Amino acid sequence: MIIVMDSEATPSEIDNVIAEAESNGWQTHLSGSSGNVVIGLQGHGQPLDLFKMGQMPGVRETMSITQKFKLASRAFSPEDTVFNVRDVPVGGKKIIVIAGPCSVESREQILETAHAVKEAGATMLRGGAYKPRTSPYSFQGLGEAGLKLLAEAREATGLPIVTEVMSPTKVALVAVYADVLQIGARNMQNYDLLNAVGLAQKPVLLKRGMSATLEDLLMAAEYVLRHGNTQVMLCERGVRTFDNKYARNTFDINAFPLLKELSHLPVIADPSHGIGVRRHVQPIALSSVAAGADGLIIEAHPDPEKAVSDGPQSLTLPQFATLMGKVRTMATAVGRES
Ligand code: PEP
Ligand code: MN
């Protein structure tokens, strides 16, 4: 259930409503849009008399949220959530572009990539230091040394850093270096990890699990949000279907209009993992922007043939610059900025 307060509601009227809900065993969460405070009720309290709550001074309306996800829902926050990662606004009119290699491999590789993607107009730098690899014999990432290289690349370019954290015990360490904590597809339902990044109060890029429904994704976001961390980006990165012969995954373009309708959170497209084939990344990126994505995350590498992970889907740096030009055109065509 949510309680929407009047824009003129006084702090004591808001406190009274919170006290009434909490005395009935509910947990309360506050959000605000257009000057209206919205109080979300969670948990297993006593049933409340909606009519009586609606009559309390300062209350504009009460609504029951029928979806399982509450804090992530549009009803809870009718306006789009916009937050800043350093000085980059996420979820606003401007399409954000996060670019960089799948894995941080060396100082030269990450610095060259960072400078090139910045030059081309990217707004954040990605790179994995802890890699969730299908095979334990594959490159597992440089660990903290990789995080330090990312921090150096941020120093050199000003680009905020997006990097994956795989374990709750590593959240504190990764949070020292990262501006955005990425939760990988394989960890979307690692609830201990979701709680840990919720508590870390850092922006989170939450990737859709490879067999997760949109509701599963929104429920995973709910784990982060319930700790008062509202800085969550949802990320469509393709799902597993029967057809994996020509593409790595099946990219779900439906996710953009649906998630934007169901939730107030920013939605990011990952066409690199979505299709997994370098020459097809561009059309999927552009169609994501057309479908309502708030941003893109793109793998780019100075020499994709030599990449230690995801080379076949990584763009060369000139290809990334070309893509950026087309993203600008598409953003304008759909009334966004880039
Ligand atoms: C990645 O971003 O390199 C990655 C491992 O992504 P995903 O979790 O979507 O597979
Ligand atoms: Mn990758």
mmCIF file of C-alpha atoms and ligand atoms in Angstrom:
data_model
loop_
_atom_site.group_PDB
_atom_site.id
_atom_site.type_symbol
_atom_site.label_atom_id
_atom_site.label_comp_id
_atom_site.label_asym_id
_atom_site.label_seq_id
_atom_site.Cartn_x
_atom_site.Cartn_y
_atom_site.Cartn_z
ATOM 1 C CA MET A 1 0.000 0.000 0.000
ATOM 2 C CA ILE A 2 1.140 3.571 -0.590
ATOM 3 C CA ILE A 3 -0.068 6.820 0.901
ATOM 4 C CA VAL A 4 0.355 9.950 -1.201
ATOM 5 C CA MET A 5 0.564 13.082 0.912
ATOM 6 C CA ASP A 6 -0.647 16.513 -0.182
ATOM 7 C CA SER A 7 2.013 18.854 -1.482
ATOM 8 C CA GLU A 8 1.072 21.124 1.451
ATOM 9 C CA ALA A 9 1.250 18.364 4.081
ATOM 10 C CA THR A 10 3.225 19.495 7.109
ATOM 11 C CA PRO A 11 6.116 17.459 8.557
ATOM 12 C CA SER A 12 3.989 16.616 11.612
ATOM 13 C CA GLU A 13 1.115 15.381 9.412
ATOM 14 C CA ILE A 14 3.611 13.140 7.598
ATOM 15 C CA ASP A 15 4.994 11.925 10.939
ATOM 16 C CA ASN A 16 1.476 11.137 12.184
ATOM 17 C CA VAL A 17 0.753 8.959 9.158
ATOM 18 C CA ILE A 18 4.088 7.163 9.560
ATOM 19 C CA ALA A 19 3.410 6.633 13.280
ATOM 20 C CA GLU A 20 -0.066 5.232 12.563
ATOM 21 C CA ALA A 21 1.344 2.769 10.007
ATOM 22 C CA GLU A 22 4.279 1.739 12.167
ATOM 23 C CA SER A 23 2.117 1.251 15.251
ATOM 24 C CA ASN A 24 0.209 -1.284 13.159
ATOM 25 C CA GLY A 25 3.404 -3.202 12.437
ATOM 26 C CA TRP A 26 4.276 -1.789 8.982
ATOM 27 C CA GLN A 27 7.698 -0.644 7.790
ATOM 28 C CA THR A 28 7.586 2.704 5.991
ATOM 29 C CA HIS A 29 9.605 4.023 3.059
ATOM 30 C CA LEU A 30 9.469 7.603 1.896
ATOM 31 C CA SER A 31 9.889 8.841 -1.646
ATOM 32 C CA GLY A 32 8.982 12.142 -3.163
ATOM 33 C CA SER A 33 7.872 13.288 -6.571
ATOM 34 C CA SER A 34 6.453 16.647 -7.717
ATOM 35 C CA GLY A 35 6.519 17.938 -4.172
ATOM 36 C CA ASN A 36 4.321 15.083 -2.910
ATOM 37 C CA VAL A 37 5.735 12.788 -0.268
ATOM 38 C CA VAL A 38 4.792 9.165 -0.940
ATOM 39 C CA ILE A 39 4.851 6.755 1.999
ATOM 40 C CA GLY A 40 5.245 3.108 1.028
ATOM 41 C CA LEU A 41 4.191 0.428 3.497
ATOM 42 C CA GLN A 42 5.966 -2.892 3.546
ATOM 43 C CA GLY A 43 5.968 -5.985 5.636
ATOM 44 C CA HIS A 44 3.227 -7.897 7.401
ATOM 45 C CA GLY A 45 1.417 -5.377 9.564
ATOM 46 C CA GLN A 46 -2.213 -5.352 10.641
ATOM 47 C CA PRO A 47 -4.668 -4.657 7.811
ATOM 48 C CA LEU A 48 -5.268 -0.905 7.662
ATOM 49 C CA ASP A 49 -8.531 0.830 7.020
ATOM 50 C CA LEU A 50 -7.781 2.560 3.714
ATOM 51 C CA PHE A 51 -10.734 4.905 4.152
ATOM 52 C CA LYS A 52 -9.616 5.953 7.644
ATOM 53 C CA MET A 53 -6.017 6.494 6.507
ATOM 54 C CA GLY A 54 -7.337 8.561 3.601
ATOM 55 C CA GLN A 55 -9.093 10.855 6.064
ATOM 56 C CA MET A 56 -5.951 11.666 8.056
ATOM 57 C CA PRO A 57 -4.835 15.318 7.783
ATOM 58 C CA GLY A 58 -2.424 15.897 4.908
ATOM 59 C CA VAL A 59 -3.257 12.654 3.053
ATOM 60 C CA ARG A 60 -4.182 13.098 -0.601
ATOM 61 C CA GLU A 61 -4.869 9.480 -1.484
ATOM 62 C CA THR A 62 -4.171 5.892 -0.547
ATOM 63 C CA MET A 63 -3.532 3.118 -3.036
ATOM 64 C CA SER A 64 -2.882 -0.542 -2.735
ATOM 65 C CA ILE A 65 -0.062 -1.721 -5.017
ATOM 66 C CA THR A 66 -1.142 -4.990 -6.506
ATOM 67 C CA GLN A 67 2.254 -5.854 -7.969
ATOM 68 C CA LYS A 68 4.657 -7.949 -5.915
ATOM 69 C CA PHE A 69 7.355 -5.319 -6.308
ATOM 70 C CA LYS A 70 6.434 -2.179 -4.403
ATOM 71 C CA LEU A 71 9.351 0.247 -4.123
ATOM 72 C CA ALA A 72 10.335 -0.428 -7.745
ATOM 73 C CA SER A 73 6.829 0.171 -9.052
ATOM 74 C CA ARG A 74 5.572 3.173 -10.981
ATOM 75 C CA ALA A 75 2.736 3.515 -8.499
ATOM 76 C CA PHE A 76 5.232 4.101 -5.700
ATOM 77 C CA SER A 77 7.041 6.800 -7.657
ATOM 78 C CA PRO A 78 5.098 8.015 -10.709
ATOM 79 C CA GLU A 79 8.010 10.134 -11.947
ATOM 80 C CA ASP A 80 11.181 8.686 -13.440
ATOM 81 C CA THR A 81 13.971 8.229 -10.925
ATOM 82 C CA VAL A 82 16.966 10.351 -11.878
ATOM 83 C CA PHE A 83 20.218 10.173 -9.920
ATOM 84 C CA ASN A 84 23.767 11.310 -10.438
ATOM 85 C CA VAL A 85 26.805 9.091 -10.798
ATOM 86 C CA ARG A 86 29.491 11.654 -10.008
ATOM 87 C CA ASP A 87 28.302 14.382 -12.387
ATOM 88 C CA VAL A 88 26.447 12.125 -14.842
ATOM 89 C CA PRO A 89 22.643 12.200 -14.497
ATOM 90 C CA VAL A 90 21.124 8.754 -15.050
ATOM 91 C CA GLY A 91 17.453 8.324 -15.975
ATOM 92 C CA GLY A 92 16.972 11.848 -17.341
ATOM 93 C CA LYS A 93 16.560 13.041 -20.916
ATOM 94 C CA LYS A 94 20.175 12.318 -21.776
ATOM 95 C CA ILE A 95 21.059 8.812 -22.957
ATOM 96 C CA ILE A 96 24.069 7.593 -20.982
ATOM 97 C CA VAL A 97 26.677 5.417 -22.650
ATOM 98 C CA ILE A 98 28.881 3.155 -20.526
ATOM 99 C CA ALA A 99 31.740 1.739 -22.595
ATOM 100 C CA GLY A 100 34.898 -0.261 -22.114
ATOM 101 C CA PRO A 101 36.354 -3.723 -22.229
ATOM 102 C CA CYS A 102 34.723 -6.830 -20.809
ATOM 103 C CA SER A 103 37.779 -7.327 -18.560
ATOM 104 C CA VAL A 104 40.491 -4.981 -17.387
ATOM 105 C CA GLU A 105 43.611 -6.634 -18.831
ATOM 106 C CA SER A 106 46.471 -4.153 -18.463
ATOM 107 C CA ARG A 107 47.221 -0.519 -17.730
ATOM 108 C CA GLU A 108 47.774 0.240 -21.435
ATOM 109 C CA GLN A 109 44.557 -1.496 -22.468
ATOM 110 C CA ILE A 110 42.287 0.276 -19.979
ATOM 111 C CA LEU A 111 43.879 3.714 -20.408
ATOM 112 C CA GLU A 112 43.801 3.551 -24.204
ATOM 113 C CA THR A 113 40.171 2.439 -24.111
ATOM 114 C CA ALA A 114 39.182 5.057 -21.533
ATOM 115 C CA HIS A 115 40.689 7.919 -23.545
ATOM 116 C CA ALA A 116 39.154 6.702 -26.814
ATOM 117 C CA VAL A 117 35.628 6.151 -25.484
ATOM 118 C CA LYS A 118 35.714 9.473 -23.661
ATOM 119 C CA GLU A 119 36.800 11.190 -26.876
ATOM 120 C CA ALA A 120 33.923 9.500 -28.716
ATOM 121 C CA GLY A 121 31.413 10.784 -26.136
ATOM 122 C CA ALA A 122 30.950 7.927 -23.653
ATOM 123 C CA THR A 123 29.731 9.026 -20.215
ATOM 124 C CA MET A 124 31.125 6.186 -18.063
ATOM 125 C CA LEU A 125 33.834 3.538 -18.260
ATOM 126 C CA ARG A 126 33.168 -0.168 -17.755
ATOM 127 C CA GLY A 127 35.639 -2.970 -17.112
ATOM 128 C CA GLY A 128 35.532 -6.161 -15.093
ATOM 129 C CA ALA A 129 38.127 -6.817 -12.396
ATOM 130 C CA TYR A 130 36.219 -9.785 -10.934
ATOM 131 C CA LYS A 131 34.883 -11.911 -13.774
ATOM 132 C CA PRO A 132 32.100 -14.494 -13.499
ATOM 133 C CA ARG A 133 33.403 -17.016 -16.030
ATOM 134 C CA THR A 134 31.587 -20.172 -17.031
ATOM 135 C CA SER A 135 34.858 -22.082 -16.867
ATOM 136 C CA PRO A 136 37.063 -21.949 -13.766
ATOM 137 C CA TYR A 137 40.039 -22.276 -16.150
ATOM 138 C CA SER A 138 39.219 -19.021 -17.967
ATOM 139 C CA PHE A 139 40.711 -15.650 -16.970
ATOM 140 C CA GLN A 140 39.085 -14.632 -13.681
ATOM 141 C CA GLY A 141 40.045 -10.944 -13.664
ATOM 142 C CA LEU A 142 42.881 -8.917 -12.150
ATOM 143 C CA GLY A 143 41.053 -8.391 -8.855
ATOM 144 C CA GLU A 144 42.073 -5.368 -6.812
ATOM 145 C CA ALA A 145 44.907 -4.561 -9.233
ATOM 146 C CA GLY A 146 42.207 -4.178 -11.908
ATOM 147 C CA LEU A 147 40.182 -1.875 -9.652
ATOM 148 C CA LYS A 148 43.271 0.303 -9.166
ATOM 149 C CA LEU A 149 43.750 0.533 -12.935
ATOM 150 C CA LEU A 150 40.105 1.568 -13.325
ATOM 151 C CA ALA A 151 40.598 4.269 -10.695
ATOM 152 C CA GLU A 152 43.655 5.491 -12.618
ATOM 153 C CA ALA A 153 41.612 5.604 -15.828
ATOM 154 C CA ARG A 154 38.924 7.642 -14.039
ATOM 155 C CA GLU A 155 41.624 9.999 -12.788
ATOM 156 C CA ALA A 156 42.913 10.431 -16.337
ATOM 157 C CA THR A 157 39.548 10.911 -18.073
ATOM 158 C CA GLY A 158 36.987 11.913 -15.450
ATOM 159 C CA LEU A 159 34.774 8.987 -16.487
ATOM 160 C CA PRO A 160 32.937 7.299 -13.591
ATOM 161 C CA ILE A 161 33.675 3.595 -13.207
ATOM 162 C CA VAL A 162 31.208 0.699 -13.562
ATOM 163 C CA THR A 163 32.560 -2.652 -12.414
ATOM 164 C CA GLU A 164 31.148 -5.961 -11.252
ATOM 165 C CA VAL A 165 31.084 -7.252 -7.698
ATOM 166 C CA MET A 166 30.503 -10.975 -7.367
ATOM 167 C CA SER A 167 30.492 -11.622 -3.660
ATOM 168 C CA PRO A 168 29.010 -9.923 -0.580
ATOM 169 C CA THR A 169 32.420 -10.129 1.085
ATOM 170 C CA LYS A 170 33.942 -8.013 -1.731
ATOM 171 C CA VAL A 171 31.348 -5.217 -1.747
ATOM 172 C CA ALA A 172 33.265 -2.984 0.672
ATOM 173 C CA LEU A 173 36.478 -3.318 -1.358
ATOM 174 C CA VAL A 174 34.890 -2.799 -4.789
ATOM 175 C CA ALA A 175 32.904 0.160 -3.420
ATOM 176 C CA VAL A 176 36.164 1.942 -2.555
ATOM 177 C CA TYR A 177 37.030 2.151 -6.269
ATOM 178 C CA ALA A 178 33.751 1.858 -8.178
ATOM 179 C CA ASP A 179 31.177 4.539 -8.857
ATOM 180 C CA VAL A 180 28.603 1.932 -9.912
ATOM 181 C CA LEU A 181 28.455 -1.629 -8.578
ATOM 182 C CA GLN A 182 27.452 -4.034 -11.329
ATOM 183 C CA ILE A 183 25.490 -7.139 -10.385
ATOM 184 C CA GLY A 184 26.017 -9.658 -13.150
ATOM 185 C CA ALA A 185 23.318 -11.769 -14.757
ATOM 186 C CA ARG A 186 24.554 -14.868 -12.928
ATOM 187 C CA ASN A 187 24.123 -13.121 -9.578
ATOM 188 C CA MET A 188 20.781 -11.394 -10.107
ATOM 189 C CA GLN A 189 19.169 -13.638 -7.520
ATOM 190 C CA ASN A 190 22.080 -13.755 -5.088
ATOM 191 C CA TYR A 191 20.063 -12.208 -2.291
ATOM 192 C CA ASP A 192 22.987 -11.836 0.108
ATOM 193 C CA LEU A 193 24.794 -9.839 -2.566
ATOM 194 C CA LEU A 194 21.712 -7.713 -3.312
ATOM 195 C CA ASN A 195 21.348 -6.911 0.383
ATOM 196 C CA ALA A 196 25.033 -6.029 0.600
ATOM 197 C CA VAL A 197 24.916 -3.588 -2.332
ATOM 198 C CA GLY A 198 21.684 -2.147 -0.959
ATOM 199 C CA LEU A 199 23.475 -1.404 2.302
ATOM 200 C CA ALA A 200 26.500 0.032 0.468
ATOM 201 C CA GLN A 201 24.346 2.969 -0.718
ATOM 202 C CA LYS A 202 26.223 3.141 -4.035
ATOM 203 C CA PRO A 203 24.614 3.232 -7.493
ATOM 204 C CA VAL A 204 23.896 -0.266 -8.791
ATOM 205 C CA LEU A 205 23.642 -1.652 -12.338
ATOM 206 C CA LEU A 206 21.443 -4.718 -11.967
ATOM 207 C CA LYS A 207 21.611 -7.094 -14.910
ATOM 208 C CA ARG A 208 18.729 -9.351 -15.769
ATOM 209 C CA GLY A 209 19.439 -13.007 -15.068
ATOM 210 C CA MET A 210 19.627 -15.164 -18.163
ATOM 211 C CA SER A 211 16.399 -16.953 -17.309
ATOM 212 C CA ALA A 212 14.770 -14.237 -15.249
ATOM 213 C CA THR A 213 11.357 -12.789 -15.988
ATOM 214 C CA LEU A 214 10.859 -9.035 -15.801
ATOM 215 C CA GLU A 215 9.082 -9.582 -12.497
ATOM 216 C CA ASP A 216 12.093 -11.531 -11.169
ATOM 217 C CA LEU A 217 14.306 -8.586 -12.177
ATOM 218 C CA LEU A 218 12.051 -6.075 -10.440
ATOM 219 C CA MET A 219 11.902 -8.259 -7.322
ATOM 220 C CA ALA A 220 15.712 -8.368 -7.303
ATOM 221 C CA ALA A 221 15.744 -4.541 -7.526
ATOM 222 C CA GLU A 222 13.350 -4.515 -4.572
ATOM 223 C CA TYR A 223 16.058 -6.154 -2.425
ATOM 224 C CA VAL A 224 18.386 -3.216 -3.090
ATOM 225 C CA LEU A 225 15.691 -0.565 -2.756
ATOM 226 C CA ARG A 226 14.445 -1.824 0.590
ATOM 227 C CA HIS A 227 17.707 -0.684 2.170
ATOM 228 C CA GLY A 228 16.936 2.872 1.107
ATOM 229 C CA ASN A 229 19.319 2.646 -1.851
ATOM 230 C CA THR A 230 17.246 4.091 -4.684
ATOM 231 C CA GLN A 231 20.118 4.397 -7.151
ATOM 232 C CA VAL A 232 19.349 1.322 -9.223
ATOM 233 C CA MET A 233 19.614 0.890 -12.997
ATOM 234 C CA LEU A 234 17.923 -2.146 -14.506
ATOM 235 C CA CYS A 235 19.802 -3.754 -17.385
ATOM 236 C CA GLU A 236 18.441 -5.930 -20.195
ATOM 237 C CA ARG A 237 21.302 -8.125 -21.472
ATOM 238 C CA GLY A 238 19.469 -10.899 -23.283
ATOM 239 C CA VAL A 239 17.936 -14.120 -22.039
ATOM 240 C CA ARG A 240 18.341 -17.793 -22.905
ATOM 241 C CA THR A 241 15.863 -19.246 -25.342
ATOM 242 C CA PHE A 242 15.800 -22.294 -27.594
ATOM 243 C CA ASP A 243 17.611 -20.319 -30.280
ATOM 244 C CA ASN A 244 21.317 -19.799 -29.542
ATOM 245 C CA LYS A 245 22.816 -20.846 -32.859
ATOM 246 C CA TYR A 246 23.513 -17.452 -34.368
ATOM 247 C CA ALA A 247 23.275 -15.140 -31.357
ATOM 248 C CA ARG A 248 24.660 -15.556 -27.849
ATOM 249 C CA ASN A 249 21.333 -14.670 -26.227
ATOM 250 C CA THR A 250 17.869 -13.517 -27.211
ATOM 251 C CA PHE A 251 17.760 -9.791 -26.607
ATOM 252 C CA ASP A 252 14.390 -8.794 -25.203
ATOM 253 C CA ILE A 253 13.469 -5.485 -26.794
ATOM 254 C CA ASN A 254 10.068 -5.742 -25.066
ATOM 255 C CA ALA A 255 11.851 -5.095 -21.783
ATOM 256 C CA PHE A 256 12.216 -1.351 -22.456
ATOM 257 C CA PRO A 257 8.607 -0.212 -22.871
ATOM 258 C CA LEU A 258 7.441 -2.761 -20.300
ATOM 259 C CA LEU A 259 9.991 -1.891 -17.605
ATOM 260 C CA LYS A 260 9.488 1.829 -18.185
ATOM 261 C CA GLU A 261 5.769 1.341 -17.641
ATOM 262 C CA LEU A 262 6.115 -0.956 -14.621
ATOM 263 C CA SER A 263 8.907 0.922 -12.875
ATOM 264 C CA HIS A 264 10.355 4.392 -12.313
ATOM 265 C CA LEU A 265 13.940 3.080 -12.431
ATOM 266 C CA PRO A 266 16.328 3.839 -15.336
ATOM 267 C CA VAL A 267 16.671 0.998 -17.838
ATOM 268 C CA ILE A 268 19.962 0.302 -19.619
ATOM 269 C CA ALA A 269 20.530 -1.878 -22.704
ATOM 270 C CA ASP A 270 23.474 -4.236 -23.078
ATOM 271 C CA PRO A 271 23.427 -5.205 -26.754
ATOM 272 C CA SER A 272 26.978 -6.606 -26.536
ATOM 273 C CA HIS A 273 25.950 -9.553 -24.365
ATOM 274 C CA GLY A 274 22.457 -9.451 -25.837
ATOM 275 C CA ILE A 275 23.480 -10.536 -29.316
ATOM 276 C CA GLY A 276 27.132 -11.397 -28.738
ATOM 277 C CA VAL A 277 28.201 -10.664 -32.320
ATOM 278 C CA ARG A 278 30.266 -7.531 -32.956
ATOM 279 C CA ARG A 279 28.803 -6.621 -36.346
ATOM 280 C CA HIS A 280 25.259 -6.729 -34.974
ATOM 281 C CA VAL A 281 25.789 -4.708 -31.812
ATOM 282 C CA GLN A 282 25.013 -1.381 -33.484
ATOM 283 C CA PRO A 283 21.481 -2.133 -34.753
ATOM 284 C CA ILE A 284 20.500 -3.624 -31.402
ATOM 285 C CA ALA A 285 21.939 -0.610 -29.577
ATOM 286 C CA LEU A 286 20.010 1.804 -31.782
ATOM 287 C CA SER A 287 16.753 -0.126 -31.521
ATOM 288 C CA SER A 288 17.099 -0.131 -27.727
ATOM 289 C CA VAL A 289 17.293 3.656 -27.716
ATOM 290 C CA ALA A 290 14.254 3.760 -30.005
ATOM 291 C CA ALA A 291 12.399 1.419 -27.623
ATOM 292 C CA GLY A 292 12.976 3.680 -24.623
ATOM 293 C CA ALA A 293 16.279 2.631 -23.046
ATOM 294 C CA ASP A 294 17.818 5.336 -20.858
ATOM 295 C CA GLY A 295 21.332 4.230 -21.676
ATOM 296 C CA LEU A 296 23.650 1.686 -23.215
ATOM 297 C CA ILE A 297 26.501 -0.435 -21.935
ATOM 298 C CA ILE A 298 28.841 -1.423 -24.746
ATOM 299 C CA GLU A 299 31.959 -3.575 -24.787
ATOM 300 C CA ALA A 300 34.828 -1.960 -26.688
ATOM 301 C CA HIS A 301 38.474 -3.014 -26.882
ATOM 302 C CA PRO A 302 41.624 -1.673 -28.610
ATOM 303 C CA ASP A 303 42.235 -5.104 -30.155
ATOM 304 C CA PRO A 304 39.155 -7.355 -29.752
ATOM 305 C CA GLU A 305 40.863 -10.327 -31.421
ATOM 306 C CA LYS A 306 43.288 -10.417 -28.496
ATOM 307 C CA ALA A 307 40.728 -9.760 -25.742
ATOM 308 C CA VAL A 308 40.846 -12.246 -22.872
ATOM 309 C CA SER A 309 37.053 -12.260 -22.622
ATOM 310 C CA ASP A 310 34.147 -11.448 -24.931
ATOM 311 C CA GLY A 311 36.333 -10.425 -27.884
ATOM 312 C CA PRO A 312 33.773 -11.589 -30.491
ATOM 313 C CA GLN A 313 31.200 -9.097 -29.228
ATOM 314 C CA SER A 314 33.588 -6.214 -28.450
ATOM 315 C CA LEU A 315 33.645 -3.236 -30.812
ATOM 316 C CA THR A 316 36.933 -1.800 -31.983
ATOM 317 C CA LEU A 317 37.497 1.749 -30.743
ATOM 318 C CA PRO A 318 36.745 3.290 -34.194
ATOM 319 C CA GLN A 319 33.564 1.180 -34.383
ATOM 320 C CA PHE A 320 32.557 2.540 -31.000
ATOM 321 C CA ALA A 321 33.072 6.124 -32.219
ATOM 322 C CA THR A 322 30.876 5.388 -35.255
ATOM 323 C CA LEU A 323 28.195 3.932 -33.007
ATOM 324 C CA MET A 324 28.219 7.055 -30.840
ATOM 325 C CA GLY A 325 27.454 9.231 -33.874
ATOM 326 C CA LYS A 326 24.438 7.047 -34.706
ATOM 327 C CA VAL A 327 23.276 6.993 -31.076
ATOM 328 C CA ARG A 328 23.221 10.799 -31.155
ATOM 329 C CA THR A 329 21.039 10.758 -34.278
ATOM 330 C CA MET A 330 18.684 8.165 -32.796
ATOM 331 C CA ALA A 331 18.484 9.986 -29.461
ATOM 332 C CA THR A 332 17.399 13.155 -31.243
ATOM 333 C CA ALA A 333 14.876 11.239 -33.361
ATOM 334 C CA VAL A 334 13.115 9.950 -30.218
ATOM 335 C CA GLY A 335 13.233 13.235 -28.326
ATOM 336 C CA ARG A 336 16.182 12.384 -26.102
ATOM 337 C CA GLU A 337 19.624 13.939 -25.782
ATOM 338 C CA SER A 338 23.035 12.324 -25.905
HETATM 339 C C1 PEP B 1 29.836 -8.394 -18.345
HETATM 340 O O1 PEP B 1 29.252 -7.303 -18.258
HETATM 341 O O2 PEP B 1 30.967 -8.542 -18.837
HETATM 342 C C2 PEP B 1 29.102 -9.607 -17.924
HETATM 343 C C3 PEP B 1 29.733 -10.667 -17.426
HETATM 344 O O3 PEP B 1 27.784 -9.485 -18.115
HETATM 345 P P1 PEP B 1 26.565 -10.493 -17.778
HETATM 346 O O4 PEP B 1 26.543 -10.607 -16.285
HETATM 347 O O5 PEP B 1 25.373 -9.772 -18.332
HETATM 348 O O6 PEP B 1 26.838 -11.799 -18.468
HETATM 349 MN MN MN B 2 31.513 -9.351 -21.010
#
